[in-house]
Amino acid sequence: MADMFSPEQISVNPDGSLRVHVLYRLDEWFYGMVLSFGDQVMVERPAEAAEEVKRRAQLIMRRYDNQDR
C-alpha cells in the first residue's frame, strides 16, 4: 500500500486496520483500483461512491451466480 499512497495519507486505526484519506475523480480508474483490493477495502465517503462500488460488486457476484456449472 505504501507504493500507492504517501505516509501522510495513511493512518492506523486502533484495531490495526488502515484508513487512507485521498481525493480522486470518481471514474473507471478509481472503481477498478478500489475493487482491486477485494474485501479488504471499504469506501466511506462520498456515499455515491460507496453505492457504486457496492453495485459493481453485486454485478460481479451475479456474473458468477449465473454461470453454467
The first five atom37 places (N, CA, C, CB, O) and aatype in JSON, in Angstrom:
{
  "aatype": [12, 0, 3, 12, 13, 15, 14, 6, 5, 9, 15, 19, 2, 14, 3, 7, 15, 10, 1, 19, 8, 19, 10, 18, 1, 10, 3, 6, 17, 13, 18, 7, 12, 19, 10, 15, 13, 7, 3, 5, 19, 12, 19, 6, 1, 14, 0, 6, 0, 0, 6, 6, 19, 11, 1, 1, 0, 5, 10, 9, 12, 1, 1, 18, 3, 2, 5, 3, 1],
  "atom_mask": [
    [1, 1, 1, 1, 1],
    [1, 1, 1, 1, 1],
    [1, 1, 1, 1, 1],
    [1, 1, 1, 1, 1],
    [1, 1, 1, 1, 1],
    [1, 1, 1, 1, 1],
    [1, 1, 1, 1, 1],
    [1, 1, 1, 1, 1],
    [1, 1, 1, 1, 1],
    [1, 1, 1, 1, 1],
    [1, 1, 1, 1, 1],
    [1, 1, 1, 1, 1],
    [1, 1, 1, 1, 1],
    [1, 1, 1, 1, 1],
    [1, 1, 1, 1, 1],
    [1, 1, 1, 0, 1],
    [1, 1, 1, 1, 1],
    [1, 1, 1, 1, 1],
    [1, 1, 1, 1, 1],
    [1, 1, 1, 1, 1],
    [1, 1, 1, 1, 1],
    [1, 1, 1, 1, 1],
    [1, 1, 1, 1, 1],
    [1, 1, 1, 1, 1],
    [1, 1, 1, 1, 1],
    [1, 1, 1, 1, 1],
    [1, 1, 1, 1, 1],
    [1, 1, 1, 1, 1],
    [1, 1, 1, 1, 1],
    [1, 1, 1, 1, 1],
    [1, 1, 1, 1, 1],
    [1, 1, 1, 0, 1],
    [1, 1, 1, 1, 1],
    [1, 1, 1, 1, 1],
    [1, 1, 1, 1, 1],
    [1, 1, 1, 1, 1],
    [1, 1, 1, 1, 1],
    [1, 1, 1, 0, 1],
    [1, 1, 1, 1, 1],
    [1, 1, 1, 1, 1],
    [1, 1, 1, 1, 1],
    [1, 1, 1, 1, 1],
    [1, 1, 1, 1, 1],
    [1, 1, 1, 1, 1],
    [1, 1, 1, 1, 1],
    [1, 1, 1, 1, 1],
    [1, 1, 1, 1, 1],
    [1, 1, 1, 1, 1],
    [1, 1, 1, 1, 1],
    [1, 1, 1, 1, 1],
    [1, 1, 1, 1, 1],
    [1, 1, 1, 1, 1],
    [1, 1, 1, 1, 1],
    [1, 1, 1, 1, 1],
    [1, 1, 1, 1, 1],
    [1, 1, 1, 1, 1],
    [1, 1, 1, 1, 1],
    [1, 1, 1, 1, 1],
    [1, 1, 1, 1, 1],
    [1, 1, 1, 1, 1],
    [1, 1, 1, 1, 1],
    [1, 1, 1, 1, 1],
    [1, 1, 1, 1, 1],
    [1, 1, 1, 1, 1],
    [1, 1, 1, 1, 1],
    [1, 1, 1, 1, 1],
    [1, 1, 1, 1, 1],
    [1, 1, 1, 1, 1],
    [1, 1, 1, 1, 1]
  ],
  "atom_positions": [
    [[0.83, -1.18, 0.0], [0.0, 0.0, 0.0], [0.88, 1.26, 0.0], [-0.94, -0.01, 1.21], [0.48, 2.29, -0.53]],
    [[2.05, 1.15, 0.59], [2.94, 2.31, 0.67], [3.36, 2.8, -0.71], [4.17, 1.97, 1.49], [3.74, 3.96, -0.86]],
    [[3.31, 1.92, -1.72], [3.68, 2.34, -3.06], [2.55, 3.1, -3.76], [4.08, 1.14, -3.89], [2.78, 3.72, -4.8]],
    [[1.34, 3.05, -3.21], [0.2, 3.74, -3.81], [-0.14, 5.05, -3.1], [-1.01, 2.84, -3.81], [-0.66, 5.98, -3.72]],
    [[0.14, 5.11, -1.81], [-0.27, 6.25, -1.01], [0.92, 6.76, -0.2], [-1.45, 5.88, -0.06], [1.78, 5.99, 0.21]],
    [[0.95, 8.06, 0.02], [2.04, 8.63, 0.82], [1.73, 8.42, 2.31], [2.23, 10.14, 0.5], [0.57, 8.26, 2.68]],
    [[2.76, 8.42, 3.15], [2.54, 8.23, 4.59], [1.56, 9.23, 5.19], [3.87, 8.32, 5.32], [0.85, 8.91, 6.14]],
    [[1.52, 10.44, 4.65], [0.59, 11.45, 5.16], [-0.87, 11.1, 4.9], [0.9, 12.79, 4.53], [-1.76, 11.61, 5.58]],
    [[-1.11, 10.23, 3.93], [-2.48, 9.85, 3.59], [-2.97, 8.64, 4.39], [-2.57, 9.55, 2.11], [-4.15, 8.3, 4.34]],
    [[-2.08, 7.99, 5.13], [-2.42, 6.74, 5.82], [-2.39, 6.95, 7.32], [-1.45, 5.61, 5.41], [-1.44, 7.52, 7.86]],
    [[-3.42, 6.48, 8.0], [-3.42, 6.45, 9.46], [-3.79, 5.04, 9.9], [-4.4, 7.51, 10.06], [-4.48, 4.31, 9.18]],
    [[-3.33, 4.66, 11.08], [-3.59, 3.33, 11.61], [-4.7, 3.43, 12.65], [-2.3, 2.7, 12.23], [-4.62, 4.22, 13.59]],
    [[-5.74, 2.62, 12.47], [-6.85, 2.57, 13.42], [-6.44, 1.74, 14.64], [-8.11, 1.97, 12.76], [-5.5, 0.96, 14.57]],
    [[-7.15, 1.9, 15.77], [-6.83, 1.13, 16.97], [-6.81, -0.39, 16.76], [-7.82, 1.46, 18.06], [-6.07, -1.1, 17.44]],
    [[-7.62, -0.88, 15.81], [-7.67, -2.33, 15.56], [-6.57, -2.79, 14.61], [-9.02, -2.71, 14.99], [-6.5, -3.98, 14.27]],
    [[-5.7, -1.87, 14.18], [-4.61, -2.22, 13.28], [-4.93, -2.04, 11.81], [0.0, 0.0, 0.0], [-4.02, -2.09, 10.97]],
    [[-6.19, -1.84, 11.47], [-6.55, -1.59, 10.08], [-6.07, -0.2, 9.68], [-8.09, -1.73, 9.86], [-5.74, 0.62, 10.54]],
    [[-6.04, 0.04, 8.4], [-5.55, 1.32, 7.88], [-6.7, 2.15, 7.34], [-4.5, 1.09, 6.8], [-7.67, 1.62, 6.79]],
    [[-6.58, 3.45, 7.49], [-7.52, 4.39, 6.88], [-6.71, 5.26, 5.95], [-8.29, 5.24, 7.96], [-5.68, 5.82, 6.34]],
    [[-7.17, 5.39, 4.72], [-6.47, 6.19, 3.72], [-7.38, 7.37, 3.36], [-6.11, 5.34, 2.45], [-8.54, 7.19, 3.02]],
    [[-6.83, 8.55, 3.44], [-7.56, 9.77, 3.11], [-7.01, 10.32, 1.8], [-7.44, 10.84, 4.25], [-5.9, 10.84, 1.75]],
    [[-7.8, 10.19, 0.73], [-7.39, 10.67, -0.58], [-8.58, 11.26, -1.31], [-6.76, 9.53, -1.41], [-9.74, 10.97, -0.99]],
    [[-8.3, 12.09, -2.29], [-9.32, 12.63, -3.17], [-9.03, 12.15, -4.58], [-9.37, 14.2, -3.11], [-7.94, 12.37, -5.11]],
    [[-10.0, 11.49, -5.18], [-9.87, 11.0, -6.54], [-11.11, 11.36, -7.33], [-9.63, 9.48, -6.57], [-12.19, 11.54, -6.77]],
    [[-10.95, 11.46, -8.62], [-12.1, 11.61, -9.52], [-12.81, 10.26, -9.53], [-11.65, 12.05, -10.99], [-12.17, 9.21, -9.58]],
    [[-14.12, 10.28, -9.48], [-14.91, 9.05, -9.48], [-15.08, 8.58, -10.93], [-16.3, 9.26, -8.79], [-16.09, 8.88, -11.58]],
    [[-14.09, 7.85, -11.42], [-14.09, 7.38, -12.79], [-13.77, 5.89, -12.82], [-13.09, 8.18, -13.64], [-13.64, 5.25, -11.77]],
    [[-13.63, 5.34, -14.01], [-13.37, 3.9, -14.15], [-12.08, 3.49, -13.46], [-13.31, 3.52, -15.63], [-12.01, 2.42, -12.86]],
    [[-11.05, 4.33, -13.55], [-9.8, 4.0, -12.88], [-10.01, 3.86, -11.37], [-8.74, 5.07, -13.17], [-9.52, 2.91, -10.76]],
    [[-10.72, 4.81, -10.79], [-10.97, 4.79, -9.35], [-11.7, 3.51, -8.94], [-11.78, 6.01, -8.92], [-11.28, 2.83, -8.01]],
    [[-12.79, 3.18, -9.65], [-13.56, 1.99, -9.26], [-12.75, 0.72, -9.47], [-14.86, 1.91, -10.06], [-12.84, -0.2, -8.66]],
    [[-11.96, 0.65, -10.52], [-11.1, -0.5, -10.73], [-10.06, -0.64, -9.63], [0.0, 0.0, 0.0], [-9.8, -1.74, -9.15]],
    [[-9.47, 0.48, -9.23], [-8.48, 0.47, -8.16], [-9.1, 0.01, -6.85], [-7.85, 1.86, -8.0], [-8.53, -0.83, -6.15]],
    [[-10.25, 0.56, -6.51], [-10.92, 0.18, -5.26], [-11.28, -1.3, -5.28], [-12.2, 1.04, -5.03], [-11.01, -2.01, -4.31]],
    [[-11.87, -1.76, -6.36], [-12.27, -3.17, -6.44], [-11.07, -4.11, -6.44], [-13.11, -3.41, -7.68], [-11.21, -5.28, -6.1]],
    [[-9.89, -3.62, -6.82], [-8.71, -4.47, -6.82], [-8.29, -4.87, -5.41], [-7.56, -3.76, -7.52], [-7.53, -5.82, -5.23]],
    [[-8.77, -4.15, -4.41], [-8.47, -4.5, -3.02], [-9.42, -5.58, -2.49], [-8.55, -3.26, -2.14], [-9.26, -6.04, -1.35]],
    [[-10.4, -5.99, -3.29], [-11.31, -7.06, -2.88], [-12.05, -6.71, -1.6], [0.0, 0.0, 0.0], [-12.54, -5.59, -1.42]],
    [[-12.12, -7.69, -0.7], [-12.87, -7.47, 0.54], [-12.04, -6.78, 1.62], [-13.39, -8.8, 1.06], [-12.46, -6.72, 2.78]],
    [[-10.89, -6.27, 1.25], [-10.02, -5.58, 2.21], [-10.21, -4.06, 2.2], [-8.58, -5.91, 1.91], [-9.43, -3.33, 2.81]],
    [[-11.24, -3.58, 1.5], [-11.45, -2.13, 1.38], [-12.9, -1.78, 1.62], [-11.0, -1.63, -0.01], [-13.81, -2.56, 1.33]],
    [[-13.11, -0.57, 2.16], [-14.45, -0.03, 2.28], [-14.38, 1.46, 1.99], [-15.06, -0.3, 3.7], [-13.62, 2.19, 2.62]],
    [[-15.17, 1.9, 1.05], [-15.27, 3.33, 0.75], [-16.27, 3.92, 1.73], [-15.7, 3.59, -0.76], [-17.41, 3.46, 1.81]],
    [[-15.85, 4.93, 2.46], [-16.75, 5.56, 3.43], [-17.47, 6.77, 2.85], [-15.97, 5.97, 4.67], [-18.65, 6.98, 3.1]],
    [[-16.73, 7.56, 2.08], [-17.31, 8.76, 1.52], [-16.72, 9.01, 0.15], [-17.08, 9.97, 2.43], [-15.58, 8.62, -0.09]],
    [[-17.42, 9.61, -0.73], [-18.82, 10.02, -0.61], [-19.76, 8.82, -0.75], [-19.15, 11.07, -1.68], [-19.39, 7.78, -1.3]],
    [[-20.94, 8.98, -0.24], [-21.91, 7.89, -0.23], [-22.17, 7.35, -1.64], [-23.23, 8.36, 0.4], [-22.36, 6.15, -1.81]],
    [[-22.19, 8.23, -2.64], [-22.48, 7.75, -4.01], [-21.35, 6.86, -4.52], [-22.68, 8.94, -4.96], [-21.6, 5.95, -5.31]],
    [[-20.12, 7.1, -4.09], [-19.01, 6.23, -4.49], [-19.14, 4.87, -3.81], [-17.65, 6.87, -4.14], [-18.92, 3.84, -4.44]],
    [[-19.5, 4.87, -2.53], [-19.71, 3.61, -1.81], [-20.82, 2.81, -2.47], [-20.04, 3.88, -0.33], [-20.7, 1.59, -2.63]],
    [[-21.9, 3.45, -2.85], [-23.01, 2.76, -3.51], [-22.59, 2.2, -4.87], [-24.19, 3.71, -3.69], [-23.01, 1.1, -5.23]],
    [[-21.79, 2.93, -5.61], [-21.34, 2.46, -6.92], [-20.41, 1.26, -6.77], [-20.64, 3.59, -7.69], [-20.49, 0.32, -7.56]],
    [[-19.53, 1.27, -5.77], [-18.68, 0.11, -5.53], [-19.55, -1.09, -5.18], [-17.66, 0.4, -4.38], [-19.31, -2.19, -5.68]],
    [[-20.54, -0.9, -4.35], [-21.47, -1.98, -3.98], [-22.2, -2.51, -5.21], [-22.49, -1.48, -2.94], [-22.32, -3.72, -5.38]],
    [[-22.68, -1.6, -6.07], [-23.39, -2.01, -7.27], [-22.5, -2.85, -8.18], [-23.92, -0.78, -8.04], [-22.92, -3.89, -8.7]],
    [[-21.27, -2.41, -8.36], [-20.35, -3.15, -9.21], [-20.0, -4.5, -8.62], [-19.07, -2.33, -9.44], [-19.88, -5.48, -9.35]],
    [[-19.83, -4.58, -7.31], [-19.55, -5.86, -6.66], [-20.73, -6.81, -6.83], [-19.24, -5.65, -5.16], [-20.54, -8.01, -7.03]],
    [[-21.94, -6.3, -6.74], [-23.13, -7.13, -6.94], [-23.19, -7.65, -8.38], [-24.4, -6.33, -6.61], [-23.58, -8.8, -8.6]],
    [[-22.81, -6.83, -9.34], [-22.78, -7.28, -10.74], [-21.77, -8.43, -10.91], [-22.41, -6.11, -11.68], [-22.04, -9.4, -11.62]],
    [[-20.62, -8.31, -10.25], [-19.63, -9.38, -10.31], [-20.2, -10.65, -9.7], [-18.34, -8.97, -9.58], [-20.04, -11.73, -10.27]],
    [[-20.86, -10.54, -8.56], [-21.45, -11.72, -7.91], [-22.5, -12.37, -8.81], [-22.09, -11.33, -6.56], [-22.55, -13.59, -8.93]],
    [[-23.34, -11.56, -9.44], [-24.38, -12.11, -10.33], [-23.76, -12.84, -11.51], [-25.29, -10.99, -10.85], [-24.29, -13.87, -11.94]],
    [[-22.66, -12.33, -12.02], [-21.99, -12.99, -13.14], [-21.61, -14.41, -12.75], [-20.73, -12.2, -13.58], [-21.8, -15.34, -13.54]],
    [[-21.09, -14.6, -11.56], [-20.68, -15.92, -11.1], [-21.87, -16.77, -10.69], [-19.72, -15.8, -9.93], [-21.84, -17.99, -10.86]],
    [[-22.92, -16.16, -10.15], [-24.13, -16.91, -9.78], [-24.83, -17.48, -11.01], [-25.08, -16.01, -9.01], [-25.45, -18.54, -10.91]],
    [[-24.75, -16.82, -12.15], [-25.45, -17.24, -13.36], [-24.59, -18.11, -14.27], [-25.92, -16.03, -14.12], [-25.01, -18.42, -15.39]],
    [[-23.44, -18.49, -13.83], [-22.52, -19.29, -14.64], [-23.05, -20.72, -14.76], [-21.11, -19.29, -14.03], [-23.55, -21.29, -13.79]],
    [[-22.93, -21.29, -15.96], [-23.26, -22.7, -16.14], [-22.18, -23.52, -15.45], [-23.36, -23.08, -17.65], [-20.99, -23.25, -15.59]],
    [[-22.61, -24.51, -14.71], [-21.63, -25.34, -13.99], [-21.66, -26.74, -14.48], [-21.88, -25.32, -12.5], [-20.9, -27.58, -13.99]]
  ]
}
